[in-house]
XYZ file of C-alpha atoms in Angstrom:
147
model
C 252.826 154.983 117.485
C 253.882 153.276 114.539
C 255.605 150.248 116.476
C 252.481 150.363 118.660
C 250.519 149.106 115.279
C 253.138 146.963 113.921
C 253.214 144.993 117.283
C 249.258 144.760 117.186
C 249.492 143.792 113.721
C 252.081 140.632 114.388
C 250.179 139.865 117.309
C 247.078 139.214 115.394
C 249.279 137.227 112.733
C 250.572 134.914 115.430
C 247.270 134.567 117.297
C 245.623 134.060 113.464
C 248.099 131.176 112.285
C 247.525 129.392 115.758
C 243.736 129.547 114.933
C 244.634 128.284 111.632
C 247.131 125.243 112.846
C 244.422 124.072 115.024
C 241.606 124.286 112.525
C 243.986 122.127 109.865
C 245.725 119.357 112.261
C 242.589 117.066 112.031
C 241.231 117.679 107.991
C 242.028 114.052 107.110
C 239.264 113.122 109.579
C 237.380 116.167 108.426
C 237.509 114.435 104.630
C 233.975 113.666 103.378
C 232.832 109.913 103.251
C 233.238 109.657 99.669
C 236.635 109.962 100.267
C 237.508 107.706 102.128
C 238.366 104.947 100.205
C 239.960 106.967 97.484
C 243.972 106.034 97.074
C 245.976 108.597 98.745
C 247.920 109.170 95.180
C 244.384 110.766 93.772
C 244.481 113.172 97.131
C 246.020 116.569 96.869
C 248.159 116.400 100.065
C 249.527 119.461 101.401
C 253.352 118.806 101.827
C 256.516 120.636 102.812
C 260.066 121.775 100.600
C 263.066 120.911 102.152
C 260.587 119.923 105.803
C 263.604 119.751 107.879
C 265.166 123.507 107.082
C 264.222 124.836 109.982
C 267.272 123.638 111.962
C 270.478 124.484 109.499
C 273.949 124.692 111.158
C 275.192 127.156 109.824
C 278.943 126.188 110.744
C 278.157 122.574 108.722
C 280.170 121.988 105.615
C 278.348 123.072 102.451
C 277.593 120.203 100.515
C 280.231 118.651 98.697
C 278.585 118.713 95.019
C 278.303 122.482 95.495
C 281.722 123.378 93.968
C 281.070 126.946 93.320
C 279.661 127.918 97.078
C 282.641 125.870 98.511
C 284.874 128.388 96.723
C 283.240 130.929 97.539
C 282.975 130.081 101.152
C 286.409 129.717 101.209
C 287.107 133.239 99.937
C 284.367 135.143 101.579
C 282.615 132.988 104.095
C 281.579 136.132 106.037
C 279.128 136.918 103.282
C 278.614 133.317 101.441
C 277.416 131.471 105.003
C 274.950 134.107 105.682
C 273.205 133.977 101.816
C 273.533 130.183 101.864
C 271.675 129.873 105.028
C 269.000 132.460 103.908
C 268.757 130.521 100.541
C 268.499 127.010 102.208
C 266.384 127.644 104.888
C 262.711 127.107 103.178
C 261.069 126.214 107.115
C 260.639 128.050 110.131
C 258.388 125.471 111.872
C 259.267 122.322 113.193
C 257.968 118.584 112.127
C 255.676 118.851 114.614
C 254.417 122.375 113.875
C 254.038 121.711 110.388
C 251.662 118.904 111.415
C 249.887 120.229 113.415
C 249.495 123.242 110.217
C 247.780 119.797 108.315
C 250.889 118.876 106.007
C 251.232 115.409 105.463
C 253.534 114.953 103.000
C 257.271 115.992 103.783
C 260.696 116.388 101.619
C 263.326 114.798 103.589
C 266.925 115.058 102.082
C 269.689 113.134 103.510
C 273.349 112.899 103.494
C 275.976 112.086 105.327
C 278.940 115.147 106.058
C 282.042 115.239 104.172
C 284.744 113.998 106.981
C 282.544 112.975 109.548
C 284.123 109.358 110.665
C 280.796 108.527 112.410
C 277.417 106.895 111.004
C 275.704 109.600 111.266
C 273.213 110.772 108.870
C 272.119 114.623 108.811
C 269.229 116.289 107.103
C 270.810 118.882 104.114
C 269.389 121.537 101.892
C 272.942 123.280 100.748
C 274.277 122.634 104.422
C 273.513 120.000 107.079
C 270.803 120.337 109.851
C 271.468 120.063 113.287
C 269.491 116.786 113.510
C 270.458 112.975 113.220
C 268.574 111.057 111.220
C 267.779 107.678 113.144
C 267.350 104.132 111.051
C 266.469 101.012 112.940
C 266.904 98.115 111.325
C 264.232 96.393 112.811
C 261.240 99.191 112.227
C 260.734 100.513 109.376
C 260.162 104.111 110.311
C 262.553 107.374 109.813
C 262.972 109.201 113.178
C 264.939 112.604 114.232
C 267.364 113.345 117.107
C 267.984 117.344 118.402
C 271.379 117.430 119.232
């Protein structure tokens, strides 16, 4: 009985936060006239910690400045890597979910692993993401790869 309601009740959480992401993806167009031509810097823009947390590898090297947890993962790493990725991870939704939940503004930190010959550039809160971060030269946008 008591599962019954818990399932019912996370049902109704996850059919509730789609109701919400779908009522929020659009407010900027939702804004009232007056604010329209107001900078975006006098705007209270709902924004993201750490946006790209919800894709940690959890086998990635801890970040190098991190001195302490890179003992400490060397001593215990069956208990540090499970606490580091609970203490990084501040997302569960993706870029895309987030916008369409109406944030706009997003914390992007990135880094490039300890040891890794390539170019690469990874996303890091602690430890590195599984996504590249993608720079072209020529455009002057940020974009992701899954990989």
């Amino acid at each position: 009985m008591n599962k019954l309601m818990a399932d019912s009740r996370r049902t109704s959480l996850i059919l509730f936060s789609s109701l919400l992401q779908n009522q929020f993806a659009h407010w900027m167009s939702d804004l009232p006239e007056k604010l329209w031509d107001e900078s975006l810097c006098n705007l209270a823009i709902p924004g993201s910690h750490d946006s790209m947390t919800y894709c940690l590898d959890l086998n990635s090297p801890i970040k190098p400045s991190e001195k302490i947890l890179n003992f400490l993962d060397h001593v215990i790493p069956c208990i540090t890597r499970p606490e580091i990725y609970k203490w990084c991870r501040t997302q569960e939704s993706s870029i895309t979910e987030q916008l369409e939940a109406g944030i706009r503004f997003f914390d992007l930190r990135i880094a490039h692993k300890p040891n890794d010959t390539s170019d690469c550039l990874y996303f890091i809160h602690g430890i590195f993401t599984t996504v590249t971060v993608l720079v072209s030269p020529t455009e002057k946008e940020l974009k992701y790869q899954e990989i």
